[in-house]
PDB file of C-alpha atoms in Angstrom:
ATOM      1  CA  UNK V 151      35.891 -80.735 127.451  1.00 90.00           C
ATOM      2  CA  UNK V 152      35.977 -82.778 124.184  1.00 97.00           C
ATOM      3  CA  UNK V 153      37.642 -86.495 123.977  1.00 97.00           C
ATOM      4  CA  UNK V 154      38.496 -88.435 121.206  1.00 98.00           C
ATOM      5  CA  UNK V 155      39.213 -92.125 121.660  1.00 96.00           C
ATOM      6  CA  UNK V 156      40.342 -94.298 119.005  1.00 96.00           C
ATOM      7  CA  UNK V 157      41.001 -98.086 119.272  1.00 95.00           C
ATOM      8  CA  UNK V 158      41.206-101.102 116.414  1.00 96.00           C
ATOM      9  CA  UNK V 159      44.856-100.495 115.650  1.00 94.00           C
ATOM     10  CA  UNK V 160      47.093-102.993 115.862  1.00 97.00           C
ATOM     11  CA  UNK V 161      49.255-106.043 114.173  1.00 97.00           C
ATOM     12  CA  UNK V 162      48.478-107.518 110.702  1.00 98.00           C
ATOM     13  CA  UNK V 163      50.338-109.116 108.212  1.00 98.00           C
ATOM     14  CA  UNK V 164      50.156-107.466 104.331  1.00 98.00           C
ATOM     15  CA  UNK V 165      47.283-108.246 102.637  1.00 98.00           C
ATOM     16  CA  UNK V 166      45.083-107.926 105.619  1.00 98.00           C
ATOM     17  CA  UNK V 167      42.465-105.299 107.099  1.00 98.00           C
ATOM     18  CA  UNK V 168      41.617-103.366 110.558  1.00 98.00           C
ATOM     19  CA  UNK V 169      39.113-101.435 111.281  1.00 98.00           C
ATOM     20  CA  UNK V 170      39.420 -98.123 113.484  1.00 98.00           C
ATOM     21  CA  UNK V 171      36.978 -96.713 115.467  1.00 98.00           C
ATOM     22  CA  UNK V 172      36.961 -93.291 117.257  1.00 98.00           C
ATOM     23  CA  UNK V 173      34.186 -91.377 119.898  1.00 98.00           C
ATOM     24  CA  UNK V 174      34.034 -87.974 120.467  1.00 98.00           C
ATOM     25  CA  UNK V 175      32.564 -87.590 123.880  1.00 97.00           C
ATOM     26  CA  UNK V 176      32.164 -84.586 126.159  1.00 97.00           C
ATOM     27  CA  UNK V 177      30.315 -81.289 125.733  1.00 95.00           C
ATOM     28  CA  UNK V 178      29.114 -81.581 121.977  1.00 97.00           C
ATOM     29  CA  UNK V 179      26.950 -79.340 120.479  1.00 96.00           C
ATOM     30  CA  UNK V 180      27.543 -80.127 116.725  1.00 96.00           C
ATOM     31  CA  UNK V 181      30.202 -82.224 114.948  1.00 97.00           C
ATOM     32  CA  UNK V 182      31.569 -81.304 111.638  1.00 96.00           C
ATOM     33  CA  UNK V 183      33.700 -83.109 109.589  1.00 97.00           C
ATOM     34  CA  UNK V 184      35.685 -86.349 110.905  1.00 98.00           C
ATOM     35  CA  UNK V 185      38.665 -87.404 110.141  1.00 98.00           C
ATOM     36  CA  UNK V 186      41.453 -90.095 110.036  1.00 98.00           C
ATOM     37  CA  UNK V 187      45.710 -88.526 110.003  1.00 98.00           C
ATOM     38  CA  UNK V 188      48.719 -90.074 109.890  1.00 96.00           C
ATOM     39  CA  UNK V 189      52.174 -89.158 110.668  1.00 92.00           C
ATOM     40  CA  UNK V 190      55.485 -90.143 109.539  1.00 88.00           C
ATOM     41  CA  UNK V 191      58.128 -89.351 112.310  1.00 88.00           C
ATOM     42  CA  UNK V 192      59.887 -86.642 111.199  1.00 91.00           C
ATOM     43  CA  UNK V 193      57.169 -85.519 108.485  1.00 92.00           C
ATOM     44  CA  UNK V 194      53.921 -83.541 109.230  1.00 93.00           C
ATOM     45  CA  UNK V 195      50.509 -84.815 109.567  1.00 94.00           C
ATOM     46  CA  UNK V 196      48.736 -86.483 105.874  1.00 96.00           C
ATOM     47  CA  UNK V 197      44.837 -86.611 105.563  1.00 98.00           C
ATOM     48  CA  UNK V 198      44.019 -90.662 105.140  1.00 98.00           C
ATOM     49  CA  UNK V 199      40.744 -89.724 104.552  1.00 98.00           C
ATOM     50  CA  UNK V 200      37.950 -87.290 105.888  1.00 98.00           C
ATOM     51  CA  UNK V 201      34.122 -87.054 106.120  1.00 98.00           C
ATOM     52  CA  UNK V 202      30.951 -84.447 106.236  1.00 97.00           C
ATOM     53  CA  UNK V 203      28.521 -84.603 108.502  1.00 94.00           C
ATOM     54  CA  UNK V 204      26.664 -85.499 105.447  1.00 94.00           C
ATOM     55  CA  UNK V 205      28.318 -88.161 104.446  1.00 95.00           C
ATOM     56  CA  UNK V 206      30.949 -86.867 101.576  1.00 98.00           C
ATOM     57  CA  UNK V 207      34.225 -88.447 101.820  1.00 98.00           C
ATOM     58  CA  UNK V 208      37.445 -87.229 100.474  1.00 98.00           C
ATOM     59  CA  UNK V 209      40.492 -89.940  99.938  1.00 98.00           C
ATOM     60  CA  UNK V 210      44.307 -90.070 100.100  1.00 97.00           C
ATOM     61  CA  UNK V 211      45.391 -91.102  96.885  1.00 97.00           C
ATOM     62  CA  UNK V 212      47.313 -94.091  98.427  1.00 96.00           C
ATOM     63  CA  UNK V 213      44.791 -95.814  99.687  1.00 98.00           C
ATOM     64  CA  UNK V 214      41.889 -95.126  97.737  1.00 98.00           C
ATOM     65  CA  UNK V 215      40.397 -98.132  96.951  1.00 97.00           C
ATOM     66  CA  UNK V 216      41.339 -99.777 100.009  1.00 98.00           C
ATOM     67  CA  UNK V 217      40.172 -97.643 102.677  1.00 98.00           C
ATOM     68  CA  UNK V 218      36.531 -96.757 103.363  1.00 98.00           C
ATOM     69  CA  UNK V 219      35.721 -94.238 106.152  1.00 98.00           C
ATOM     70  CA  UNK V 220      31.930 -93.975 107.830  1.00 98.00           C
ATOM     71  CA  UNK V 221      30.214 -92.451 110.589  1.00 97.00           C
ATOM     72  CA  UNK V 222      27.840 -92.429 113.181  1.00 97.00           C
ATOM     73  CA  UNK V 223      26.217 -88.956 113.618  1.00 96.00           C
ATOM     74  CA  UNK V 224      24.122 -90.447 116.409  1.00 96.00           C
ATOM     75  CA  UNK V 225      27.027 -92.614 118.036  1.00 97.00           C
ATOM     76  CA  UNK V 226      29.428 -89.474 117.704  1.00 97.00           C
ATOM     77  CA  UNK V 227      31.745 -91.982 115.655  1.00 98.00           C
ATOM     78  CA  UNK V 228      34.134 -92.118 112.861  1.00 98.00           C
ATOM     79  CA  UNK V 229      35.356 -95.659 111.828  1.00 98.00           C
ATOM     80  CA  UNK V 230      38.082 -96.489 109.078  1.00 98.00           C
ATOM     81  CA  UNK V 231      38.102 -99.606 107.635  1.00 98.00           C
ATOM     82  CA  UNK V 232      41.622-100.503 106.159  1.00 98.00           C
ATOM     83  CA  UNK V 233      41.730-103.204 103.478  1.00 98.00           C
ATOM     84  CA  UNK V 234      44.769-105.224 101.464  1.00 98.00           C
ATOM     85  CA  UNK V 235      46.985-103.492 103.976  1.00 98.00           C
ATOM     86  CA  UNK V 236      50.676-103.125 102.924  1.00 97.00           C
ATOM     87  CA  UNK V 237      53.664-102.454 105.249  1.00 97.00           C
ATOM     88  CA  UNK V 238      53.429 -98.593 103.877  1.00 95.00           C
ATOM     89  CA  UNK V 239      50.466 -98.413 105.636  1.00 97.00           C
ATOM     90  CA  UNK V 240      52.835 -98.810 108.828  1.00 96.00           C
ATOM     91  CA  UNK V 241      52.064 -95.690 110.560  1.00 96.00           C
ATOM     92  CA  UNK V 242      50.343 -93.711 113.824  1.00 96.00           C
ATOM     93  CA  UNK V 243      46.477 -92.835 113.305  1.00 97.00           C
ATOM     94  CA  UNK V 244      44.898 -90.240 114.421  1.00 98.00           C
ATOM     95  CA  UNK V 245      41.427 -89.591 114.537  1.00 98.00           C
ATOM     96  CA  UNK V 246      40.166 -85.750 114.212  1.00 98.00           C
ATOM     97  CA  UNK V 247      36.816 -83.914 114.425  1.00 98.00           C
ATOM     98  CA  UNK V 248      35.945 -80.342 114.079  1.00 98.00           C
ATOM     99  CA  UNK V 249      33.552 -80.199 116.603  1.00 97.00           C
ATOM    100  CA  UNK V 250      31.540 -76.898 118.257  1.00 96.00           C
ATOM    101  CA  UNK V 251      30.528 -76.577 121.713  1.00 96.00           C
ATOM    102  CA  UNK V 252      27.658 -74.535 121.678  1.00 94.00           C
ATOM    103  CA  UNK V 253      25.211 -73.027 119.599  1.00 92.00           C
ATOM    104  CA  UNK V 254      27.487 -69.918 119.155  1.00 94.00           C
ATOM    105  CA  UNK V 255      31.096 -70.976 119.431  1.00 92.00           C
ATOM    106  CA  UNK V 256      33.451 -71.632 116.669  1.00 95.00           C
ATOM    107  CA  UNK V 257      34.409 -74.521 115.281  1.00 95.00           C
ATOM    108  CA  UNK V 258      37.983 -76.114 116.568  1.00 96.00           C
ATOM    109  CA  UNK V 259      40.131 -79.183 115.681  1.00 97.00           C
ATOM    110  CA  UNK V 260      39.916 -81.637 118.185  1.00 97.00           C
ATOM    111  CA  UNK V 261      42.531 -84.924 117.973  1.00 97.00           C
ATOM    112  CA  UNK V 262      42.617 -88.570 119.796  1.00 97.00           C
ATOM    113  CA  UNK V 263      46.048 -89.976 120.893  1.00 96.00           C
ATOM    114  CA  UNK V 264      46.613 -91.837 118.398  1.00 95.00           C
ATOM    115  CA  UNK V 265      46.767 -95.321 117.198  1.00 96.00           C
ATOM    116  CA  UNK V 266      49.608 -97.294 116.102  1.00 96.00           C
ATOM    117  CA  UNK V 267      48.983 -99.770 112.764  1.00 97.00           C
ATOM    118  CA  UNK V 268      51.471-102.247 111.976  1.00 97.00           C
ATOM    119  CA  UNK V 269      51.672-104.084 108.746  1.00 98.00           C
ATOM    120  CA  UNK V 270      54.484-107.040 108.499  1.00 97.00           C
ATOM    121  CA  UNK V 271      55.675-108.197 104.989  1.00 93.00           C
TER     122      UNK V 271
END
């Protein structure tokens, strides 16, 4: 079994930062790339931004700029730090991994539960 925990979400006013962290734990045999999601209720799930295990990172255009994501290989961790925060930003988090099991399984989408960020004007 494969868990993803995130934590760091929370309350900010606009202008100011957070920083999320997620850990994949459980059986782990390699992780690919990692992840940060949001959701809109009632809209599907955007890429925030996304990283290889080598360290290339693709961007939302809304918050490039403001958003840097960075991992751990060793820790098994993804972290997003948020910056000049606006109440847009206002949203559930989810932290995703594409993790395989063993040597010779497949690669699958694993998700955390989600963190809420709120951003007051």
């Amino acid at each position: 079994q494969v868990q993803l925990v995130e934590s760091g979400g929370g309350l900010v006013q606009a202008g100011g930062s957070l920083r999320l962290s997620c850990a994949a734990s459980g059986r782990i045999f390699s992780i690919n790339a990692m992840g940060w999601y949001r959701q809109i209720p009632g809209k599907q799930r955007e890429l925030v931004a996304s990283i290889t295990s080598g360290g290339s990172t693709t961007y939302a255009d809304s918050v490039k700029g403001r958003f840097t994501i960075s991992r751990d290989n060793a820790k098994k961790m993804v972290y997003l730090q948020m910056n000049s925060l606006t109440p847009e930003d206002t949203v559930v988090y989810y932290c995703n991994a594409r993790i395989a099991t063993n040597w010779n399984s497949p690669v699958y989408d694993y998700w955390g539960q989600g963190t809420q960020v709120t951003v007051s004007s």
